[in-house]
Amino acid sequence: MRYSTDHKQQTREKLLASSGVLAKRGGFASTGVAELMKAIGLTGGAFYNHFPSKDDLFSEVVRRELCNSPFARLASQGADRERLRRCLKQYLSLAHLHNPEGGCPLPPLGVEIARAERPVREQAEHWLLELQAAWSETLGDERRAWALISQCVGALVVGRMLASEEVQQQVLDASRDVVEQALEED
């Protein structure tokens, strides 16, 4: 049976959305094509109607997740220091830490992006450079922008490694203090 172009596009969108959630929850490399397709109610064989390879899907997932991250919205809309402060406070929260599938893709996917083919890493680099440029403008300091990006992403990575919510909260609190100090400096 032949499906309409609309149906194929809708299926592709479902696959991308579902794959993003699964990748951020449990890792992309460890999730097979059959599992990715089963999540949207299809068989593994249908995958190749939408992507030539799993690597191509990962590239598109990374692009989509980066473009839809909280950092991307902040960069694209511009931000003064107060708006940046509010966003980073939300970013460095237990709610965000405990919701990898609904949050920033860098903490859960960063290692997989680092191991990916060059085009995926270039895509991530392009996005990070745009974010860094936007934050540099807000902060008036290029190096401080890189430090804040790294601090925020790193805090979530370390926090998610920990078993105790009490210690997770200590990591987030310490990181928020560092971020607050960086936002106060002129």
JSON list of C-alpha atoms in Angstrom, two decimals:
[
{"chain": "A", "resi": 1, "resn": "MET", "atom": "CA", "xyz": [0.00, 0.00, 0.00]},
{"chain": "A", "resi": 2, "resn": "ARG", "atom": "CA", "xyz": [1.30, 3.45, -0.94]},
{"chain": "A", "resi": 3, "resn": "TYR", "atom": "CA", "xyz": [1.12, 6.22, 1.64]},
{"chain": "A", "resi": 4, "resn": "SER", "atom": "CA", "xyz": [0.67, 9.90, 0.88]},
{"chain": "A", "resi": 5, "resn": "THR", "atom": "CA", "xyz": [3.56, 12.34, 1.14]},
{"chain": "A", "resi": 6, "resn": "ASP", "atom": "CA", "xyz": [1.73, 13.88, 4.08]},
{"chain": "A", "resi": 7, "resn": "HIS", "atom": "CA", "xyz": [1.58, 10.55, 5.89]},
{"chain": "A", "resi": 8, "resn": "LYS", "atom": "CA", "xyz": [5.29, 9.94, 5.27]},
{"chain": "A", "resi": 9, "resn": "GLN", "atom": "CA", "xyz": [6.17, 13.40, 6.64]},
{"chain": "A", "resi": 10, "resn": "GLN", "atom": "CA", "xyz": [3.99, 12.86, 9.72]},
{"chain": "A", "resi": 11, "resn": "THR", "atom": "CA", "xyz": [5.66, 9.50, 10.36]},
{"chain": "A", "resi": 12, "resn": "ARG", "atom": "CA", "xyz": [9.09, 11.08, 9.97]},
{"chain": "A", "resi": 13, "resn": "GLU", "atom": "CA", "xyz": [8.14, 13.80, 12.47]},
{"chain": "A", "resi": 14, "resn": "LYS", "atom": "CA", "xyz": [6.90, 11.18, 14.96]},
{"chain": "A", "resi": 15, "resn": "LEU", "atom": "CA", "xyz": [10.13, 9.23, 14.51]},
{"chain": "A", "resi": 16, "resn": "LEU", "atom": "CA", "xyz": [12.25, 12.34, 15.11]},
{"chain": "A", "resi": 17, "resn": "ALA", "atom": "CA", "xyz": [10.31, 13.38, 18.20]},
{"chain": "A", "resi": 18, "resn": "SER", "atom": "CA", "xyz": [10.29, 9.88, 19.67]},
{"chain": "A", "resi": 19, "resn": "SER", "atom": "CA", "xyz": [13.96, 9.31, 18.84]},
{"chain": "A", "resi": 20, "resn": "GLY", "atom": "CA", "xyz": [14.92, 12.56, 20.56]},
{"chain": "A", "resi": 21, "resn": "VAL", "atom": "CA", "xyz": [13.14, 11.50, 23.75]},
{"chain": "A", "resi": 22, "resn": "LEU", "atom": "CA", "xyz": [14.59, 7.97, 23.64]},
{"chain": "A", "resi": 23, "resn": "ALA", "atom": "CA", "xyz": [18.11, 9.27, 22.92]},
{"chain": "A", "resi": 24, "resn": "LYS", "atom": "CA", "xyz": [18.03, 11.75, 25.79]},
{"chain": "A", "resi": 25, "resn": "ARG", "atom": "CA", "xyz": [16.54, 9.16, 28.15]},
{"chain": "A", "resi": 26, "resn": "GLY", "atom": "CA", "xyz": [18.73, 6.14, 27.42]},
{"chain": "A", "resi": 27, "resn": "GLY", "atom": "CA", "xyz": [21.31, 7.06, 24.81]},
{"chain": "A", "resi": 28, "resn": "PHE", "atom": "CA", "xyz": [21.06, 6.93, 21.05]},
{"chain": "A", "resi": 29, "resn": "ALA", "atom": "CA", "xyz": [23.84, 4.46, 20.32]},
{"chain": "A", "resi": 30, "resn": "SER", "atom": "CA", "xyz": [22.33, 1.84, 22.62]},
{"chain": "A", "resi": 31, "resn": "THR", "atom": "CA", "xyz": [18.87, 2.12, 21.05]},
{"chain": "A", "resi": 32, "resn": "GLY", "atom": "CA", "xyz": [18.35, -0.06, 17.99]},
{"chain": "A", "resi": 33, "resn": "VAL", "atom": "CA", "xyz": [16.39, 0.79, 14.86]},
{"chain": "A", "resi": 34, "resn": "ALA", "atom": "CA", "xyz": [13.71, -1.76, 15.78]},
{"chain": "A", "resi": 35, "resn": "GLU", "atom": "CA", "xyz": [13.22, -0.10, 19.18]},
{"chain": "A", "resi": 36, "resn": "LEU", "atom": "CA", "xyz": [13.07, 3.38, 17.61]},
{"chain": "A", "resi": 37, "resn": "MET", "atom": "CA", "xyz": [10.40, 2.24, 15.17]},
{"chain": "A", "resi": 38, "resn": "LYS", "atom": "CA", "xyz": [8.46, 0.22, 17.75]},
{"chain": "A", "resi": 39, "resn": "ALA", "atom": "CA", "xyz": [8.11, 3.40, 19.83]},
{"chain": "A", "resi": 40, "resn": "ILE", "atom": "CA", "xyz": [5.97, 4.87, 17.03]},
{"chain": "A", "resi": 41, "resn": "GLY", "atom": "CA", "xyz": [4.13, 1.64, 16.27]},
{"chain": "A", "resi": 42, "resn": "LEU", "atom": "CA", "xyz": [6.03, 0.53, 13.16]},
{"chain": "A", "resi": 43, "resn": "THR", "atom": "CA", "xyz": [8.44, -2.24, 12.26]},
{"chain": "A", "resi": 44, "resn": "GLY", "atom": "CA", "xyz": [12.18, -1.75, 11.85]},
{"chain": "A", "resi": 45, "resn": "GLY", "atom": "CA", "xyz": [11.98, -2.31, 8.09]},
{"chain": "A", "resi": 46, "resn": "ALA", "atom": "CA", "xyz": [9.96, 0.90, 7.65]},
{"chain": "A", "resi": 47, "resn": "PHE", "atom": "CA", "xyz": [12.86, 2.94, 9.03]},
{"chain": "A", "resi": 48, "resn": "TYR", "atom": "CA", "xyz": [14.70, 3.13, 5.71]},
{"chain": "A", "resi": 49, "resn": "ASN", "atom": "CA", "xyz": [11.71, 4.82, 4.07]},
{"chain": "A", "resi": 50, "resn": "HIS", "atom": "CA", "xyz": [12.55, 7.84, 6.22]},
{"chain": "A", "resi": 51, "resn": "PHE", "atom": "CA", "xyz": [16.34, 7.85, 6.73]},
{"chain": "A", "resi": 52, "resn": "PRO", "atom": "CA", "xyz": [19.20, 6.22, 4.80]},
{"chain": "A", "resi": 53, "resn": "SER", "atom": "CA", "xyz": [20.94, 5.24, 8.06]},
{"chain": "A", "resi": 54, "resn": "LYS", "atom": "CA", "xyz": [20.76, 5.47, 11.81]},
{"chain": "A", "resi": 55, "resn": "ASP", "atom": "CA", "xyz": [23.62, 8.02, 11.66]},
{"chain": "A", "resi": 56, "resn": "ASP", "atom": "CA", "xyz": [21.48, 10.25, 9.44]},
{"chain": "A", "resi": 57, "resn": "LEU", "atom": "CA", "xyz": [18.65, 10.03, 11.97]},
{"chain": "A", "resi": 58, "resn": "PHE", "atom": "CA", "xyz": [21.06, 10.95, 14.78]},
{"chain": "A", "resi": 59, "resn": "SER", "atom": "CA", "xyz": [22.27, 13.97, 12.85]},
{"chain": "A", "resi": 60, "resn": "GLU", "atom": "CA", "xyz": [18.70, 15.18, 12.39]},
{"chain": "A", "resi": 61, "resn": "VAL", "atom": "CA", "xyz": [17.84, 14.45, 16.04]},
{"chain": "A", "resi": 62, "resn": "VAL", "atom": "CA", "xyz": [20.83, 16.52, 17.18]},
{"chain": "A", "resi": 63, "resn": "ARG", "atom": "CA", "xyz": [19.89, 19.42, 14.89]},
{"chain": "A", "resi": 64, "resn": "ARG", "atom": "CA", "xyz": [16.29, 19.36, 16.03]},
{"chain": "A", "resi": 65, "resn": "GLU", "atom": "CA", "xyz": [17.07, 19.00, 19.73]},
{"chain": "A", "resi": 66, "resn": "LEU", "atom": "CA", "xyz": [19.64, 21.80, 19.69]},
{"chain": "A", "resi": 67, "resn": "CYS", "atom": "CA", "xyz": [17.27, 24.14, 17.84]},
{"chain": "A", "resi": 68, "resn": "ASN", "atom": "CA", "xyz": [14.50, 23.43, 20.35]},
{"chain": "A", "resi": 69, "resn": "SER", "atom": "CA", "xyz": [16.58, 23.61, 23.53]},
{"chain": "A", "resi": 70, "resn": "PRO", "atom": "CA", "xyz": [15.98, 26.26, 26.21]},
{"chain": "A", "resi": 71, "resn": "PHE", "atom": "CA", "xyz": [19.41, 27.73, 25.39]},
{"chain": "A", "resi": 72, "resn": "ALA", "atom": "CA", "xyz": [18.45, 28.14, 21.72]},
{"chain": "A", "resi": 73, "resn": "ARG", "atom": "CA", "xyz": [15.31, 30.08, 22.54]},
{"chain": "A", "resi": 74, "resn": "LEU", "atom": "CA", "xyz": [17.30, 32.35, 24.81]},
{"chain": "A", "resi": 75, "resn": "ALA", "atom": "CA", "xyz": [19.94, 32.95, 22.14]},
{"chain": "A", "resi": 76, "resn": "SER", "atom": "CA", "xyz": [17.49, 33.57, 19.30]},
{"chain": "A", "resi": 77, "resn": "GLN", "atom": "CA", "xyz": [15.25, 35.94, 21.23]},
{"chain": "A", "resi": 78, "resn": "GLY", "atom": "CA", "xyz": [18.09, 37.89, 22.76]},
{"chain": "A", "resi": 79, "resn": "ALA", "atom": "CA", "xyz": [18.36, 38.38, 26.47]},
{"chain": "A", "resi": 80, "resn": "ASP", "atom": "CA", "xyz": [19.36, 40.91, 29.02]},
{"chain": "A", "resi": 81, "resn": "ARG", "atom": "CA", "xyz": [21.16, 39.75, 32.11]},
{"chain": "A", "resi": 82, "resn": "GLU", "atom": "CA", "xyz": [17.98, 39.38, 34.13]},
{"chain": "A", "resi": 83, "resn": "ARG", "atom": "CA", "xyz": [16.35, 37.14, 31.55]},
{"chain": "A", "resi": 84, "resn": "LEU", "atom": "CA", "xyz": [19.56, 35.10, 31.27]},
{"chain": "A", "resi": 85, "resn": "ARG", "atom": "CA", "xyz": [19.64, 34.81, 35.08]},
{"chain": "A", "resi": 86, "resn": "ARG", "atom": "CA", "xyz": [16.06, 33.48, 35.20]},
{"chain": "A", "resi": 87, "resn": "CYS", "atom": "CA", "xyz": [16.71, 30.99, 32.41]},
{"chain": "A", "resi": 88, "resn": "LEU", "atom": "CA", "xyz": [19.87, 29.67, 34.03]},
{"chain": "A", "resi": 89, "resn": "LYS", "atom": "CA", "xyz": [18.16, 29.36, 37.40]},
{"chain": "A", "resi": 90, "resn": "GLN", "atom": "CA", "xyz": [15.52, 27.19, 35.74]},
{"chain": "A", "resi": 91, "resn": "TYR", "atom": "CA", "xyz": [18.19, 25.26, 33.85]},
{"chain": "A", "resi": 92, "resn": "LEU", "atom": "CA", "xyz": [20.07, 24.50, 37.07]},
{"chain": "A", "resi": 93, "resn": "SER", "atom": "CA", "xyz": [17.03, 23.05, 38.84]},
{"chain": "A", "resi": 94, "resn": "LEU", "atom": "CA", "xyz": [16.15, 19.59, 40.13]},
{"chain": "A", "resi": 95, "resn": "ALA", "atom": "CA", "xyz": [13.14, 19.60, 37.80]},
{"chain": "A", "resi": 96, "resn": "HIS", "atom": "CA", "xyz": [15.43, 19.93, 34.77]},
{"chain": "A", "resi": 97, "resn": "LEU", "atom": "CA", "xyz": [17.99, 17.52, 36.20]},
{"chain": "A", "resi": 98, "resn": "HIS", "atom": "CA", "xyz": [15.32, 14.82, 36.65]},
{"chain": "A", "resi": 99, "resn": "ASN", "atom": "CA", "xyz": [13.81, 15.36, 33.19]},
{"chain": "A", "resi": 100, "resn": "PRO", "atom": "CA", "xyz": [16.54, 14.64, 30.63]},
{"chain": "A", "resi": 101, "resn": "GLU", "atom": "CA", "xyz": [14.07, 13.77, 27.88]},
{"chain": "A", "resi": 102, "resn": "GLY", "atom": "CA", "xyz": [12.32, 17.13, 28.18]},
{"chain": "A", "resi": 103, "resn": "GLY", "atom": "CA", "xyz": [15.37, 19.31, 28.65]},
{"chain": "A", "resi": 104, "resn": "CYS", "atom": "CA", "xyz": [18.60, 20.42, 27.06]},
{"chain": "A", "resi": 105, "resn": "PRO", "atom": "CA", "xyz": [20.16, 17.81, 24.77]},
{"chain": "A", "resi": 106, "resn": "LEU", "atom": "CA", "xyz": [23.78, 18.66, 25.62]},
{"chain": "A", "resi": 107, "resn": "PRO", "atom": "CA", "xyz": [24.06, 16.83, 28.98]},
{"chain": "A", "resi": 108, "resn": "PRO", "atom": "CA", "xyz": [22.51, 13.54, 27.83]},
{"chain": "A", "resi": 109, "resn": "LEU", "atom": "CA", "xyz": [23.83, 13.56, 24.25]},
{"chain": "A", "resi": 110, "resn": "GLY", "atom": "CA", "xyz": [27.15, 15.39, 24.56]},
{"chain": "A", "resi": 111, "resn": "VAL", "atom": "CA", "xyz": [29.31, 12.27, 24.70]},
{"chain": "A", "resi": 112, "resn": "GLU", "atom": "CA", "xyz": [27.49, 10.72, 21.75]},
{"chain": "A", "resi": 113, "resn": "ILE", "atom": "CA", "xyz": [27.85, 13.95, 19.77]},
{"chain": "A", "resi": 114, "resn": "ALA", "atom": "CA", "xyz": [31.57, 13.93, 20.58]},
{"chain": "A", "resi": 115, "resn": "ARG", "atom": "CA", "xyz": [31.85, 10.40, 19.14]},
{"chain": "A", "resi": 116, "resn": "ALA", "atom": "CA", "xyz": [29.70, 11.15, 16.09]},
{"chain": "A", "resi": 117, "resn": "GLU", "atom": "CA", "xyz": [30.90, 11.80, 12.57]},
{"chain": "A", "resi": 118, "resn": "ARG", "atom": "CA", "xyz": [32.33, 15.22, 11.79]},
{"chain": "A", "resi": 119, "resn": "PRO", "atom": "CA", "xyz": [29.12, 16.70, 10.27]},
{"chain": "A", "resi": 120, "resn": "VAL", "atom": "CA", "xyz": [27.23, 16.12, 13.55]},
{"chain": "A", "resi": 121, "resn": "ARG", "atom": "CA", "xyz": [30.04, 17.70, 15.57]},
{"chain": "A", "resi": 122, "resn": "GLU", "atom": "CA", "xyz": [30.17, 20.63, 13.13]},
{"chain": "A", "resi": 123, "resn": "GLN", "atom": "CA", "xyz": [26.43, 21.10, 13.54]},
{"chain": "A", "resi": 124, "resn": "ALA", "atom": "CA", "xyz": [26.79, 21.14, 17.34]},
{"chain": "A", "resi": 125, "resn": "GLU", "atom": "CA", "xyz": [29.76, 23.51, 17.09]},
{"chain": "A", "resi": 126, "resn": "HIS", "atom": "CA", "xyz": [27.82, 25.91, 14.87]},
{"chain": "A", "resi": 127, "resn": "TRP", "atom": "CA", "xyz": [24.95, 25.95, 17.34]},
{"chain": "A", "resi": 128, "resn": "LEU", "atom": "CA", "xyz": [27.26, 26.41, 20.34]},
{"chain": "A", "resi": 129, "resn": "LEU", "atom": "CA", "xyz": [29.08, 29.26, 18.60]},
{"chain": "A", "resi": 130, "resn": "GLU", "atom": "CA", "xyz": [25.76, 31.04, 18.02]},
{"chain": "A", "resi": 131, "resn": "LEU", "atom": "CA", "xyz": [24.81, 30.53, 21.66]},
{"chain": "A", "resi": 132, "resn": "GLN", "atom": "CA", "xyz": [28.20, 31.73, 22.86]},
{"chain": "A", "resi": 133, "resn": "ALA", "atom": "CA", "xyz": [27.99, 34.82, 20.63]},
{"chain": "A", "resi": 134, "resn": "ALA", "atom": "CA", "xyz": [24.55, 35.71, 21.99]},
{"chain": "A", "resi": 135, "resn": "TRP", "atom": "CA", "xyz": [25.65, 35.27, 25.59]},
{"chain": "A", "resi": 136, "resn": "SER", "atom": "CA", "xyz": [28.87, 37.18, 24.89]},
{"chain": "A", "resi": 137, "resn": "GLU", "atom": "CA", "xyz": [26.80, 40.11, 23.75]},
{"chain": "A", "resi": 138, "resn": "THR", "atom": "CA", "xyz": [24.65, 39.98, 26.88]},
{"chain": "A", "resi": 139, "resn": "LEU", "atom": "CA", "xyz": [27.64, 39.56, 29.20]},
{"chain": "A", "resi": 140, "resn": "GLY", "atom": "CA", "xyz": [30.14, 41.69, 27.30]},
{"chain": "A", "resi": 141, "resn": "ASP", "atom": "CA", "xyz": [32.71, 38.91, 27.67]},
{"chain": "A", "resi": 142, "resn": "GLU", "atom": "CA", "xyz": [33.35, 36.01, 25.27]},
{"chain": "A", "resi": 143, "resn": "ARG", "atom": "CA", "xyz": [35.29, 33.90, 27.77]},
{"chain": "A", "resi": 144, "resn": "ARG", "atom": "CA", "xyz": [32.66, 34.28, 30.47]},
{"chain": "A", "resi": 145, "resn": "ALA", "atom": "CA", "xyz": [29.99, 33.10, 28.01]},
{"chain": "A", "resi": 146, "resn": "TRP", "atom": "CA", "xyz": [31.96, 29.89, 27.33]},
{"chain": "A", "resi": 147, "resn": "ALA", "atom": "CA", "xyz": [32.51, 29.40, 31.06]},
{"chain": "A", "resi": 148, "resn": "LEU", "atom": "CA", "xyz": [28.78, 29.74, 31.81]},
{"chain": "A", "resi": 149, "resn": "ILE", "atom": "CA", "xyz": [27.77, 27.33, 29.06]},
{"chain": "A", "resi": 150, "resn": "SER", "atom": "CA", "xyz": [30.29, 24.80, 30.33]},
{"chain": "A", "resi": 151, "resn": "GLN", "atom": "CA", "xyz": [29.31, 25.30, 33.96]},
{"chain": "A", "resi": 152, "resn": "CYS", "atom": "CA", "xyz": [25.62, 24.74, 33.26]},
{"chain": "A", "resi": 153, "resn": "VAL", "atom": "CA", "xyz": [26.02, 21.67, 31.07]},
{"chain": "A", "resi": 154, "resn": "GLY", "atom": "CA", "xyz": [28.65, 20.20, 33.38]},
{"chain": "A", "resi": 155, "resn": "ALA", "atom": "CA", "xyz": [26.51, 20.72, 36.46]},
{"chain": "A", "resi": 156, "resn": "LEU", "atom": "CA", "xyz": [23.70, 18.66, 34.92]},
{"chain": "A", "resi": 157, "resn": "VAL", "atom": "CA", "xyz": [26.10, 15.91, 33.83]},
{"chain": "A", "resi": 158, "resn": "VAL", "atom": "CA", "xyz": [27.60, 15.67, 37.32]},
{"chain": "A", "resi": 159, "resn": "GLY", "atom": "CA", "xyz": [24.20, 15.97, 39.01]},
{"chain": "A", "resi": 160, "resn": "ARG", "atom": "CA", "xyz": [22.77, 13.14, 36.93]},
{"chain": "A", "resi": 161, "resn": "MET", "atom": "CA", "xyz": [25.71, 10.93, 37.88]},
{"chain": "A", "resi": 162, "resn": "LEU", "atom": "CA", "xyz": [24.83, 11.21, 41.56]},
{"chain": "A", "resi": 163, "resn": "ALA", "atom": "CA", "xyz": [22.43, 8.92, 43.43]},
{"chain": "A", "resi": 164, "resn": "SER", "atom": "CA", "xyz": [21.38, 11.24, 46.24]},
{"chain": "A", "resi": 165, "resn": "GLU", "atom": "CA", "xyz": [19.02, 14.13, 45.58]},
{"chain": "A", "resi": 166, "resn": "GLU", "atom": "CA", "xyz": [20.62, 15.96, 48.49]},
{"chain": "A", "resi": 167, "resn": "VAL", "atom": "CA", "xyz": [24.04, 15.89, 46.82]},
{"chain": "A", "resi": 168, "resn": "GLN", "atom": "CA", "xyz": [22.47, 16.71, 43.44]},
{"chain": "A", "resi": 169, "resn": "GLN", "atom": "CA", "xyz": [20.95, 19.81, 45.03]},
{"chain": "A", "resi": 170, "resn": "GLN", "atom": "CA", "xyz": [24.36, 20.80, 46.45]},
{"chain": "A", "resi": 171, "resn": "VAL", "atom": "CA", "xyz": [25.88, 20.63, 42.95]},
{"chain": "A", "resi": 172, "resn": "LEU", "atom": "CA", "xyz": [23.06, 22.72, 41.49]},
{"chain": "A", "resi": 173, "resn": "ASP", "atom": "CA", "xyz": [23.24, 25.29, 44.32]},
{"chain": "A", "resi": 174, "resn": "ALA", "atom": "CA", "xyz": [27.02, 25.65, 43.96]},
{"chain": "A", "resi": 175, "resn": "SER", "atom": "CA", "xyz": [26.66, 26.04, 40.19]},
{"chain": "A", "resi": 176, "resn": "ARG", "atom": "CA", "xyz": [23.92, 28.65, 40.57]},
{"chain": "A", "resi": 177, "resn": "ASP", "atom": "CA", "xyz": [26.25, 30.59, 42.91]},
{"chain": "A", "resi": 178, "resn": "VAL", "atom": "CA", "xyz": [29.03, 30.51, 40.29]},
{"chain": "A", "resi": 179, "resn": "VAL", "atom": "CA", "xyz": [26.58, 31.60, 37.58]},
{"chain": "A", "resi": 180, "resn": "GLU", "atom": "CA", "xyz": [25.26, 34.40, 39.78]},
{"chain": "A", "resi": 181, "resn": "GLN", "atom": "CA", "xyz": [28.79, 35.67, 40.42]},
{"chain": "A", "resi": 182, "resn": "ALA", "atom": "CA", "xyz": [29.58, 35.60, 36.70]},
{"chain": "A", "resi": 183, "resn": "LEU", "atom": "CA", "xyz": [26.41, 37.53, 35.91]},
{"chain": "A", "resi": 184, "resn": "GLU", "atom": "CA", "xyz": [27.28, 40.20, 38.50]},
{"chain": "A", "resi": 185, "resn": "GLU", "atom": "CA", "xyz": [30.82, 40.87, 37.21]},
{"chain": "A", "resi": 186, "resn": "ASP", "atom": "CA", "xyz": [31.40, 43.77, 34.85]}
]
